[in-house]
mmCIF file of C-alpha atoms and ligand atoms in Angstrom:
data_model
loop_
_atom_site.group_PDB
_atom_site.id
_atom_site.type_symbol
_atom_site.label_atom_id
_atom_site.label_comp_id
_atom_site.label_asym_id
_atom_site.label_seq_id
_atom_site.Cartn_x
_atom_site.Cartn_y
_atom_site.Cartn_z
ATOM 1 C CA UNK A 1184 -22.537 -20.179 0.150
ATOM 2 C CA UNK A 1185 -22.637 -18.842 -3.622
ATOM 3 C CA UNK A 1186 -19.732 -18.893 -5.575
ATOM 4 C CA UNK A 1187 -19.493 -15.748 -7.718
ATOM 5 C CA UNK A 1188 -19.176 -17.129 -10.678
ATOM 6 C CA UNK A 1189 -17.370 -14.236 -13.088
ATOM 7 C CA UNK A 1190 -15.825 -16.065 -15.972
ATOM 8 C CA UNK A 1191 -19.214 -17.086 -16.661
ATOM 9 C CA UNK A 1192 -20.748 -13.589 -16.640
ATOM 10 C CA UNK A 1193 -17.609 -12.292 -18.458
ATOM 11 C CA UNK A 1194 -18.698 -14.204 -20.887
ATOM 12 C CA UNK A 1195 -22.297 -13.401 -21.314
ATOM 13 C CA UNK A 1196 -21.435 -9.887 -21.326
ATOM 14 C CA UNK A 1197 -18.748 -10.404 -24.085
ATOM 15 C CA UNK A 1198 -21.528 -12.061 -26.050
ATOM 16 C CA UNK A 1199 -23.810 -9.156 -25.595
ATOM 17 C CA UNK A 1200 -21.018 -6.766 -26.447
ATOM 18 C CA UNK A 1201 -20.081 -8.526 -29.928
ATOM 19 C CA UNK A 1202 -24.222 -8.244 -30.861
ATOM 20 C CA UNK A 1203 -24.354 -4.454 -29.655
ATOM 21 C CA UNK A 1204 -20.740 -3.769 -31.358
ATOM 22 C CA UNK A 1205 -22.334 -5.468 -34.720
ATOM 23 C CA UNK A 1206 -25.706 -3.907 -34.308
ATOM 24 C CA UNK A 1207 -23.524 -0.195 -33.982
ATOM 25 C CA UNK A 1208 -21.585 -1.164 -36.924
ATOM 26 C CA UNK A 1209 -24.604 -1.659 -38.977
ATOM 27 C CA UNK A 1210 -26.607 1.130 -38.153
ATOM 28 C CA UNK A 1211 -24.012 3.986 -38.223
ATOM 29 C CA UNK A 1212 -20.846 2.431 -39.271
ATOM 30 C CA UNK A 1213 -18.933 3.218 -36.497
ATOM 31 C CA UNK A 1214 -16.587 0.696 -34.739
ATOM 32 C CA UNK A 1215 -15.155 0.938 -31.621
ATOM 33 C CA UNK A 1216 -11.167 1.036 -31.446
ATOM 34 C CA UNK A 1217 -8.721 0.293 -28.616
ATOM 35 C CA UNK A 1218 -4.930 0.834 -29.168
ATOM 36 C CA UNK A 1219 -2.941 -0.805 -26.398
ATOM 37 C CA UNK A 1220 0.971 0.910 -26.216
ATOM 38 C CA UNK A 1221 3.225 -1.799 -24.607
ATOM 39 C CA UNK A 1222 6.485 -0.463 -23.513
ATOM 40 C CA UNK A 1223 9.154 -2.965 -23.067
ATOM 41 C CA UNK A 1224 8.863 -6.891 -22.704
ATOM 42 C CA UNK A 1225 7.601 -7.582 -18.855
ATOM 43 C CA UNK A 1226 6.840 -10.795 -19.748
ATOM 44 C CA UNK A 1227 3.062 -10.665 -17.240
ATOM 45 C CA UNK A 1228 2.613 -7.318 -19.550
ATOM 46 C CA UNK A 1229 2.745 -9.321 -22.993
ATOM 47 C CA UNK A 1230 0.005 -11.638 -21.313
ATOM 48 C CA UNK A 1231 -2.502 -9.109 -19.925
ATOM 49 C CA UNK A 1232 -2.180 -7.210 -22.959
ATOM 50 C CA UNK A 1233 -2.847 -10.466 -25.461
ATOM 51 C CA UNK A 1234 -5.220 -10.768 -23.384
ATOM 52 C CA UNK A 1235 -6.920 -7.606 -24.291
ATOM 53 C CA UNK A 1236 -6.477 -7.705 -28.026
ATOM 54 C CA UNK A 1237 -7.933 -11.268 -28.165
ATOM 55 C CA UNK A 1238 -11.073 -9.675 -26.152
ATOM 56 C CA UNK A 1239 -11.443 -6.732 -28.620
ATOM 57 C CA UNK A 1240 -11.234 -8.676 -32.062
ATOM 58 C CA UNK A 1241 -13.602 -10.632 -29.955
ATOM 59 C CA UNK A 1242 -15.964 -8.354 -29.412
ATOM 60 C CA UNK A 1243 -15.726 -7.337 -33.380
ATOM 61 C CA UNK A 1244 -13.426 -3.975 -32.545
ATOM 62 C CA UNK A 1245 -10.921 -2.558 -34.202
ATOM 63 C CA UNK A 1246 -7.937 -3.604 -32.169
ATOM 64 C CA UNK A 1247 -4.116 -2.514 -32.598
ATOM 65 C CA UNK A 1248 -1.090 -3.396 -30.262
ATOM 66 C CA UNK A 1249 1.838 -0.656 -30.593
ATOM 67 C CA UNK A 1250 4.565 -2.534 -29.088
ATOM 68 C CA UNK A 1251 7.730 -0.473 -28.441
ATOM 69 C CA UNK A 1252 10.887 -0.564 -27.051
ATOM 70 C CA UNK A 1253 11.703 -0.471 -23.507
ATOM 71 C CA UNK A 1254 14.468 2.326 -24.302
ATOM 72 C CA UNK A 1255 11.994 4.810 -25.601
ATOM 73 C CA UNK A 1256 11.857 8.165 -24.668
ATOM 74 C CA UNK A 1257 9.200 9.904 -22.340
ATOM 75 C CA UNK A 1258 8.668 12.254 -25.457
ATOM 76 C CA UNK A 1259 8.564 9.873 -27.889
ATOM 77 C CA UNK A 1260 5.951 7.992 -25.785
ATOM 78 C CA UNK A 1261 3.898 11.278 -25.684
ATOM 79 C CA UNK A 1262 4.313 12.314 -28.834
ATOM 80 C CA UNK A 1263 2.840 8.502 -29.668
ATOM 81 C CA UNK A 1264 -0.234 8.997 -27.223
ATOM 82 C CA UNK A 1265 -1.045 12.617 -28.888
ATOM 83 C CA UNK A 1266 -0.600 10.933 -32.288
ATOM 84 C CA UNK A 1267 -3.765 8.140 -31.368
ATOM 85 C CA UNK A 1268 -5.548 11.683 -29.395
ATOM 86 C CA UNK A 1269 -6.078 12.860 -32.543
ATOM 87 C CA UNK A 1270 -7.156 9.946 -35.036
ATOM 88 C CA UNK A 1271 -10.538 9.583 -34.451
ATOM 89 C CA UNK A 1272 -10.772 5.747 -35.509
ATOM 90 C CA UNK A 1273 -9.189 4.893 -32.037
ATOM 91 C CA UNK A 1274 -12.070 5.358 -28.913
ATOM 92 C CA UNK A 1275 -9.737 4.019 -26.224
ATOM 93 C CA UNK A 1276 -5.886 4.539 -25.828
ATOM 94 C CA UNK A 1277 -4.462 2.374 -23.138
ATOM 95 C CA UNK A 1278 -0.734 2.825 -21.840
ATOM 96 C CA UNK A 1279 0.552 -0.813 -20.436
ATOM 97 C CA UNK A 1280 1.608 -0.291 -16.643
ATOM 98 C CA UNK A 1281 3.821 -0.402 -15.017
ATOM 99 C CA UNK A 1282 6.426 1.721 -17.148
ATOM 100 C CA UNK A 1283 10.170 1.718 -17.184
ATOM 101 C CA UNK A 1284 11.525 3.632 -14.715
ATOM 102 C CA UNK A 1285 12.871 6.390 -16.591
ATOM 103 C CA UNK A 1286 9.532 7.323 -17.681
ATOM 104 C CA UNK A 1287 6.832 9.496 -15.763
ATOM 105 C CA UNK A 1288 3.704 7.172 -15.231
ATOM 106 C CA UNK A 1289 1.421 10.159 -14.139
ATOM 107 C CA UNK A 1290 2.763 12.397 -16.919
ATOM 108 C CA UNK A 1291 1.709 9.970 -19.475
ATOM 109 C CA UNK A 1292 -1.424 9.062 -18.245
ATOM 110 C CA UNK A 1293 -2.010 13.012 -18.141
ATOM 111 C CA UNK A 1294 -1.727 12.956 -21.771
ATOM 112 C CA UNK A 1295 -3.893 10.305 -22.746
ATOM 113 C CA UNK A 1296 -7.492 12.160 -23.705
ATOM 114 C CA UNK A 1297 -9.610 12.107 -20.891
ATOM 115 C CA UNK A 1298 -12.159 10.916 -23.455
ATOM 116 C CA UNK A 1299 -10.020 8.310 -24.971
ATOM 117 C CA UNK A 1300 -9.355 7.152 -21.159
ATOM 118 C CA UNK A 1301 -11.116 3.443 -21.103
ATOM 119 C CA UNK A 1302 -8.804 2.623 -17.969
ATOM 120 C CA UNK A 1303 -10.211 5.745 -16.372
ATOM 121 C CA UNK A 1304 -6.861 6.899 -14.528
ATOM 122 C CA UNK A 1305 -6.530 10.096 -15.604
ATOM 123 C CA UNK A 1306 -7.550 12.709 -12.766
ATOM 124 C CA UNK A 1307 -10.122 14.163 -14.751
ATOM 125 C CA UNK A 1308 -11.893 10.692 -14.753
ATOM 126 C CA UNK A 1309 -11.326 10.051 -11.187
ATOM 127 C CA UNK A 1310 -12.299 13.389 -10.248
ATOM 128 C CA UNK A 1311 -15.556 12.540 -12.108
ATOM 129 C CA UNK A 1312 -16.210 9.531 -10.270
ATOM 130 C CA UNK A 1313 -15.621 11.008 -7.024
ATOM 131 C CA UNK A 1314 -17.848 14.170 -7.904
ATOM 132 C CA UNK A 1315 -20.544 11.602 -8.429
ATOM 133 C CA UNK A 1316 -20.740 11.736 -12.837
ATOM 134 C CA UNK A 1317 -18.819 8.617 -13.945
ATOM 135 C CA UNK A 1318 -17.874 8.704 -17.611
ATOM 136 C CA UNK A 1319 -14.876 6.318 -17.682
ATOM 137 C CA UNK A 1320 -14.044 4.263 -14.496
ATOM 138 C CA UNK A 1321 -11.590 1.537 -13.781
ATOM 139 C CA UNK A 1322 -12.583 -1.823 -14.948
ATOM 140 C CA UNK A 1323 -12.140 -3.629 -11.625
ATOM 141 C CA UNK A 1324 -14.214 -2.057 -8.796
ATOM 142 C CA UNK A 1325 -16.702 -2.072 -12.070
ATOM 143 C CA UNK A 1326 -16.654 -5.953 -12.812
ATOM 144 C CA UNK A 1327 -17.215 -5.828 -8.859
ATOM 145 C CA UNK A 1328 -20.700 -3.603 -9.579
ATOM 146 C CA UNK A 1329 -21.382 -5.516 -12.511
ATOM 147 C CA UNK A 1330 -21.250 -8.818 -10.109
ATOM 148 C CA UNK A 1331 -23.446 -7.361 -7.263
ATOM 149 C CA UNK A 1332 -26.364 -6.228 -10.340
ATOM 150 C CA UNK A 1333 -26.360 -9.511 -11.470
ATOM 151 C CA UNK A 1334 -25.887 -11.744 -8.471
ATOM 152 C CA UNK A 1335 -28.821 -9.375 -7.008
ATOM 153 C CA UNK A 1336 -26.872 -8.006 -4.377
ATOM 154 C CA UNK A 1337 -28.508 -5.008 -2.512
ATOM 155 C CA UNK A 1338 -25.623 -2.600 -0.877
ATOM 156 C CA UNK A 1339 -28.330 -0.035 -0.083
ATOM 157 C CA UNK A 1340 -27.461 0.840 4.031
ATOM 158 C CA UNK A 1341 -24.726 -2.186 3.619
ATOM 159 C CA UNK A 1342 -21.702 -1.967 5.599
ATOM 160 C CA UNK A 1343 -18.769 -2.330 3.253
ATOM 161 C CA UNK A 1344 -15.160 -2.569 3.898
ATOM 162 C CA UNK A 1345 -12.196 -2.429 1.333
ATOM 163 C CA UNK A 1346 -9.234 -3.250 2.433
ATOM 164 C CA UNK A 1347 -6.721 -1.503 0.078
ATOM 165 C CA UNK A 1348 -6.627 2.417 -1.074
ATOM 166 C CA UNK A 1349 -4.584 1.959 -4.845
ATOM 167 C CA UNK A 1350 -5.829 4.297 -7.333
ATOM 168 C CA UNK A 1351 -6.999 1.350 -9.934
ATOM 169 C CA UNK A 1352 -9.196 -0.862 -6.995
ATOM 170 C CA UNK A 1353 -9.499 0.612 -3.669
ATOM 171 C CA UNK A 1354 -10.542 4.265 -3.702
ATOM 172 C CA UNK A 1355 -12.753 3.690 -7.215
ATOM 173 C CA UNK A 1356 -14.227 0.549 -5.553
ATOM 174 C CA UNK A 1357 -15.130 2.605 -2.540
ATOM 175 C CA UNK A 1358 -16.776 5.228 -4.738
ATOM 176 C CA UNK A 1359 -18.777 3.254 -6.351
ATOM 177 C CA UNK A 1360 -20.141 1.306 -3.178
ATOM 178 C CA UNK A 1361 -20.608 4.891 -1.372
ATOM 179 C CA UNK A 1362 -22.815 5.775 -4.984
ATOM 180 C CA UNK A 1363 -24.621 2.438 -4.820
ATOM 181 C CA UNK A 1364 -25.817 3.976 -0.972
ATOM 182 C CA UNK A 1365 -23.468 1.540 1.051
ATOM 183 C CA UNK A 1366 -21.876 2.795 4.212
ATOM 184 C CA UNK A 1367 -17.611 2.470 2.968
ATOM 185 C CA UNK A 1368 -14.917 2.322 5.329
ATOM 186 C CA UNK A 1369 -11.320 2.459 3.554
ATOM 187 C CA UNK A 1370 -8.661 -0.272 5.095
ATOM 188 C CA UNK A 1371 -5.346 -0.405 4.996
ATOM 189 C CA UNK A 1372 -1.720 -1.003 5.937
ATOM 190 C CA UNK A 1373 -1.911 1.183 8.749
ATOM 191 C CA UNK A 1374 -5.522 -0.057 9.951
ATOM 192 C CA UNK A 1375 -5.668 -0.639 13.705
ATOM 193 C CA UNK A 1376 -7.411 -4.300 14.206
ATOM 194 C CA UNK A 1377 -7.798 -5.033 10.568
ATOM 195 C CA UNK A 1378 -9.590 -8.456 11.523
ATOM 196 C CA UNK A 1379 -12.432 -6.593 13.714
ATOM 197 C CA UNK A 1380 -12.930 -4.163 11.393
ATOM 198 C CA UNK A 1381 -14.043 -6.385 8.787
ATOM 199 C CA UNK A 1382 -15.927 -8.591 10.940
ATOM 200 C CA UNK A 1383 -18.746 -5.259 10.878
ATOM 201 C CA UNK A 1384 -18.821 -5.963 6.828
ATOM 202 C CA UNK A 1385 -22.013 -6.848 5.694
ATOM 203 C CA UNK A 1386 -19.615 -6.483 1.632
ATOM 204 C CA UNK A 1387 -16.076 -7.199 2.083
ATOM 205 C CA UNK A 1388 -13.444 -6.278 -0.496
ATOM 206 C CA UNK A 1389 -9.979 -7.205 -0.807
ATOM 207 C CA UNK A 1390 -7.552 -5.665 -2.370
ATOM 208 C CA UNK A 1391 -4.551 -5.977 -0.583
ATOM 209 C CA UNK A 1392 -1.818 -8.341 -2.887
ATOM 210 C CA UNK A 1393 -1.042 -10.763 -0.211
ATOM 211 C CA UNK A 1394 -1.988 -14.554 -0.945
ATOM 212 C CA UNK A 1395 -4.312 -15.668 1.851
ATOM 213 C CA UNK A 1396 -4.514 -12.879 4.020
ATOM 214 C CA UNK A 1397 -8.146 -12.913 4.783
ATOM 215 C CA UNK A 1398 -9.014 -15.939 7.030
ATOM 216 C CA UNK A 1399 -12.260 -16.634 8.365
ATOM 217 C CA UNK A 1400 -11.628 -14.512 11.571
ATOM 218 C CA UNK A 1401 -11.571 -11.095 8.959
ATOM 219 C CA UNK A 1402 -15.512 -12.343 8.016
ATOM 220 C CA UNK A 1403 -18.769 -11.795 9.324
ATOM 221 C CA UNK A 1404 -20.899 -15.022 9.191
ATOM 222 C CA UNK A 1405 -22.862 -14.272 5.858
ATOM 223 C CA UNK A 1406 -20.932 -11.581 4.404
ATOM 224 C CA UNK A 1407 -20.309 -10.814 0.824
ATOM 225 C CA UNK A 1408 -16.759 -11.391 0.035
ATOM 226 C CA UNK A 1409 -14.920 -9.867 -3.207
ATOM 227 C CA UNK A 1410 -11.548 -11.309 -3.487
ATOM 228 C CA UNK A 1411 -9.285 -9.301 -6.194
ATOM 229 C CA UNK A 1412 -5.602 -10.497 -5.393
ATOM 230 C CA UNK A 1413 -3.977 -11.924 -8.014
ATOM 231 C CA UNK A 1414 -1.084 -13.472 -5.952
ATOM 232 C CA UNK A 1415 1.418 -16.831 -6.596
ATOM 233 C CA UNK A 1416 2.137 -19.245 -3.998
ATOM 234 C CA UNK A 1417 5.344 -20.639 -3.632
ATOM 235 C CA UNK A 1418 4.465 -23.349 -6.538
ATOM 236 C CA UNK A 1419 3.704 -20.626 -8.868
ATOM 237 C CA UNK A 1420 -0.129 -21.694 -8.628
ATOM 238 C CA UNK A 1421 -2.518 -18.034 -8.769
ATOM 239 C CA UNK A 1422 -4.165 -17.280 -5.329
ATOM 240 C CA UNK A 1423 -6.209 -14.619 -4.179
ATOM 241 C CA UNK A 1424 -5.930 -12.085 -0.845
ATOM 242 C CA UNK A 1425 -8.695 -14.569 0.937
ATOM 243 C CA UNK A 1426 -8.557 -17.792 2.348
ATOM 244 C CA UNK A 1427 -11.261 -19.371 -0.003
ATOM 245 C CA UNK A 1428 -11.533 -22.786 1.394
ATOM 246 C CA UNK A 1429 -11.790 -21.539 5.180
ATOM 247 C CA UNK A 1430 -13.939 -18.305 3.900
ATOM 248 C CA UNK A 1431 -16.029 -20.122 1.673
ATOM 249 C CA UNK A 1432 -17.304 -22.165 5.112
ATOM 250 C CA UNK A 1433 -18.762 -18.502 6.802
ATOM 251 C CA UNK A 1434 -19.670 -15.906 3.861
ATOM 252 C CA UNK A 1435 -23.075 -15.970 2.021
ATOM 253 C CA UNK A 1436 -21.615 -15.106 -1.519
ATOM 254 C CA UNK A 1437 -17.895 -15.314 -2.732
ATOM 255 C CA UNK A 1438 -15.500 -14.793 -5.607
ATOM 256 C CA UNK A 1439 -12.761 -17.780 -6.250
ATOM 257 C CA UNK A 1440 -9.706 -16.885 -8.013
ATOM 258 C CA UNK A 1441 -8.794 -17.706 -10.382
ATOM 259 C CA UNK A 1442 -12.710 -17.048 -11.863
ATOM 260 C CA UNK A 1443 -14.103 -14.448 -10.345
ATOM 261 C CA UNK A 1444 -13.284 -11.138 -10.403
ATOM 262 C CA UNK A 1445 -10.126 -11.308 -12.797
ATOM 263 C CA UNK A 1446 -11.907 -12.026 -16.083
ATOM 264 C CA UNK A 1447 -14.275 -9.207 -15.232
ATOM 265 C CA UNK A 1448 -11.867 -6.836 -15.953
ATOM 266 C CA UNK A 1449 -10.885 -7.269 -19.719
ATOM 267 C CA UNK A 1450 -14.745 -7.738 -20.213
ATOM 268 C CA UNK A 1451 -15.265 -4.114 -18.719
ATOM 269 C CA UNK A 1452 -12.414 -2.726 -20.070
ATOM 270 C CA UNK A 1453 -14.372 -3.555 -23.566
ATOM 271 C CA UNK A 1454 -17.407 -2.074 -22.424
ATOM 272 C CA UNK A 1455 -15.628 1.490 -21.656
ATOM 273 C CA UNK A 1456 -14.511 1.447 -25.038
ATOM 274 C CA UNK A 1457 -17.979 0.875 -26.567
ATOM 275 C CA UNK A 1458 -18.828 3.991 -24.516
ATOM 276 C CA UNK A 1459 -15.885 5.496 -25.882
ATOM 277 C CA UNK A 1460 -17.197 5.232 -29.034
ATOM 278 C CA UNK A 1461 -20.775 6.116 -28.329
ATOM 279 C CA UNK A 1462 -19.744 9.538 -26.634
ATOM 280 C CA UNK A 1463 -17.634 9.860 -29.491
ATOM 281 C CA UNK A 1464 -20.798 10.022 -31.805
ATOM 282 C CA UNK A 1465 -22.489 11.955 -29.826
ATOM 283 C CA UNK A 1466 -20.021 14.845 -29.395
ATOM 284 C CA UNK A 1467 -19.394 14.509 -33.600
ATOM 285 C CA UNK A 1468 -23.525 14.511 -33.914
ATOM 286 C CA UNK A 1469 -22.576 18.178 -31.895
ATOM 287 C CA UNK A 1470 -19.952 19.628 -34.272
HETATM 288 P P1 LIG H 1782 -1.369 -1.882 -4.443
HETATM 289 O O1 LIG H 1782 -1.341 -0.679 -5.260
HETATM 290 O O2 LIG H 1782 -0.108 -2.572 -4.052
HETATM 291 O O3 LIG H 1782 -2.172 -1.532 -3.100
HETATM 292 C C1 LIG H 1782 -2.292 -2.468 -2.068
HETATM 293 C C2 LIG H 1782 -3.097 -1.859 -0.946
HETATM 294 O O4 LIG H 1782 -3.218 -2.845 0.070
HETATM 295 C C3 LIG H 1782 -2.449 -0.635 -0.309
HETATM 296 O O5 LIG H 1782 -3.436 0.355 -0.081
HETATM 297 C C4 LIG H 1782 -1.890 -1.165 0.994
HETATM 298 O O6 LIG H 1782 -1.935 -0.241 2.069
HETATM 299 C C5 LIG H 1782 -2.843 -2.293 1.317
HETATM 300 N N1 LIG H 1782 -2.196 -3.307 2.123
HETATM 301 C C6 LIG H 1782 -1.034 -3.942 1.871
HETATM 302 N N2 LIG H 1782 -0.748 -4.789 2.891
HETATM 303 C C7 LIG H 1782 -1.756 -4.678 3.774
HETATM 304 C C8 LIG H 1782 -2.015 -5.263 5.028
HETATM 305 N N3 LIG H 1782 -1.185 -6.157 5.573
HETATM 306 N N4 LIG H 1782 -3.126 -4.900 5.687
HETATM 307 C C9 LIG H 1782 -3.968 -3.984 5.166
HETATM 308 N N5 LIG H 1782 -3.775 -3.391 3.983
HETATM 309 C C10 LIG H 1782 -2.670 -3.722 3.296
HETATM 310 O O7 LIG H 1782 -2.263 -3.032 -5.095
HETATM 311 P P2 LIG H 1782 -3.465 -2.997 -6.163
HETATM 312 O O8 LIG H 1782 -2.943 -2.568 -7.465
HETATM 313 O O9 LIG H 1782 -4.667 -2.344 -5.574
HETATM 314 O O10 LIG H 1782 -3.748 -4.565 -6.251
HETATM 315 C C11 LIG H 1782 -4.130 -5.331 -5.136
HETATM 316 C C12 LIG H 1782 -4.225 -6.786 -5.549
HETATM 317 O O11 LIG H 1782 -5.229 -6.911 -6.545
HETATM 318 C C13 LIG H 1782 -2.966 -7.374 -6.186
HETATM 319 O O12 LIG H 1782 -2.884 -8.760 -5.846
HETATM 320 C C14 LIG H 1782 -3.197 -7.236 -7.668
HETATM 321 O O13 LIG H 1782 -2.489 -8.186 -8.431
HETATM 322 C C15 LIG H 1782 -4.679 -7.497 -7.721
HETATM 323 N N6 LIG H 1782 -5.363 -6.899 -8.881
HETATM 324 C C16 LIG H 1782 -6.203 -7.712 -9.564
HETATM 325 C C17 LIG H 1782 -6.914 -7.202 -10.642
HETATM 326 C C18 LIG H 1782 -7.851 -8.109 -11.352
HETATM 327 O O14 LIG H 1782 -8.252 -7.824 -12.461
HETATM 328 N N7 LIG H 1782 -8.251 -9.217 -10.737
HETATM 329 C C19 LIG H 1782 -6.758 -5.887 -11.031
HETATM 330 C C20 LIG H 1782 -5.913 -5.043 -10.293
HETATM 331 C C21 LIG H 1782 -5.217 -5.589 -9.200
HETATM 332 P P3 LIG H 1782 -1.041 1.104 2.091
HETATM 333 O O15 LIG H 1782 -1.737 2.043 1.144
HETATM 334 O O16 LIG H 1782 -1.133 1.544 3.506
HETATM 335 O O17 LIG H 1782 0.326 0.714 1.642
#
């Protein structure tokens, strides 16, 4: 069995992203630039999006946090997000989730540019990724890709199962796999013999929110399995959906958490905002 190592290949890819950022910078000036709008004080929120801002200056961007309070309005949050549409020295405008409950998630990720989209939520960038022309795709199901190129993981003819169908994971994750020329089957709550199911997986991924869900009786012997729950057990320690240690024992290739397919995420989320900024110079090249 391989462990799946991702917070090492976050970090090679960071690296590479801070020379190619620096190399951009010096041949056309241009920087890439990622405003983050935080909306309120979830405490998990303040961490993810530290997070982010630490990998941005990181990577040499231009990074900005617009923190605001939880009591804004929905049109003063719009009027915000229009505001960043239109400065061109910001490439990626992300919107904190999840929002208070006064406020319209869908409405104000319809008003984030599509372009300007580096979570790639808005139905113009899903619809793009299920049409078969990604531009900007969610950063987890493509750490997950970005795991499978460099682990050398073939999913040509591959069975692969998700198990999960959220917006952000499941139904991009399956895309992708279905692109990459697996065969995808879609799991869920309402699944009929969840554990038999996933026994056919030659790919296995999880993304369910439940702390040790997947045992050993979900997995084929030498299965790939991709582990994305970011769970707490009852001493606050972080756990994924699988069973690692039982897991571990059966499939060929797996991601622990904490390690694996987490810190993937930030890293890719960095990436989509270097292509932000690349389309960006191609579409001004156009003017
Ligand atoms: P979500 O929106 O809550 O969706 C969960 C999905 O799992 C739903 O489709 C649900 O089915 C399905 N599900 C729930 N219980 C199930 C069961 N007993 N059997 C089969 N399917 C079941 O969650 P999400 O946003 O996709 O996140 C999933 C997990 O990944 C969470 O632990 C989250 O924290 C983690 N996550 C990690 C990262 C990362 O960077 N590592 C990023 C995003 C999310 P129904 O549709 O039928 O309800």
């Amino acid at each position: 069995m391989t462990d799946i190592d991702g917070k090492a290949l976050a970090a090679k890819l960071q690296g590479q992203l801070a020379e190619k950022t620096a190399r951009l910078k010096a041949e056309t000036g241009m920087v890439p630039g990622l405003v983050v709008i935080l909306v309120g004080e979830d405490p998990a929120s303040q961490v993810y999006v530290r997070n982010k801002e630490r990998s941005a200056l990181a990577a040499g961007f231009k990074s900005e946090v617009v923190r605001v309070p939880e009591t804004i309005t929905q049109e003063e949050l719009l009027t915000l997000i229009s505001k960043y549409n239109q400065d061109a020295d910001w490439h990626g405008i992300l919107v904190q989730l999840p929002l208070p409950a006064h406020i319209n998630e869908e409405k104000i990720l319809l008003a984030i540019d599509p372009a300007k989209d580096v979570d790639g939520f808005h139905p113009t960038n899903m619809g793009k990724l299920w049409s078969g022309h990604p531009v900007m795709i969610p950063s987890t199901p493509a750490g997950i890709m970005e795991m499978f190129k460099e682990y050398k993981i073939d999913l040509a003819g591959k069975n692969a199962v998700v198990i999960g169908r959220s917006n952000i994971v499941g139904k991009p994750m399956a895309q992708m796999l279905l692109d990459a020329n697996a065969t995808v089957t879609i799991a869920h709550s309402r699944t009929k013999d969840l554990p038999a199911l996933a026994r056919q997986a030659d790919v296995l991924v999880v993304a369910i929110g439940r702390g040790h869900f997947v045992t050993k009786d979900f997995v084929k012997p030498g299965a790939v399995v991709i582990d994305v729950g970011m769970n707490r057990d009852e001493n606050g320690k972080l756990i994924g959906d699988v069973a690692y240690e039982e897991v571990a024992e059966v499939a060929s290739y797996i991601t622990p958490v904490p390690g694996g397919v987490g810190p993937m995420t930030i890293t890719m989320l960095m990436e989509q905002t270097y292509n932000a900024c690349l389309l960006a110079g191609v579409a001004d090249g156009q003017d």
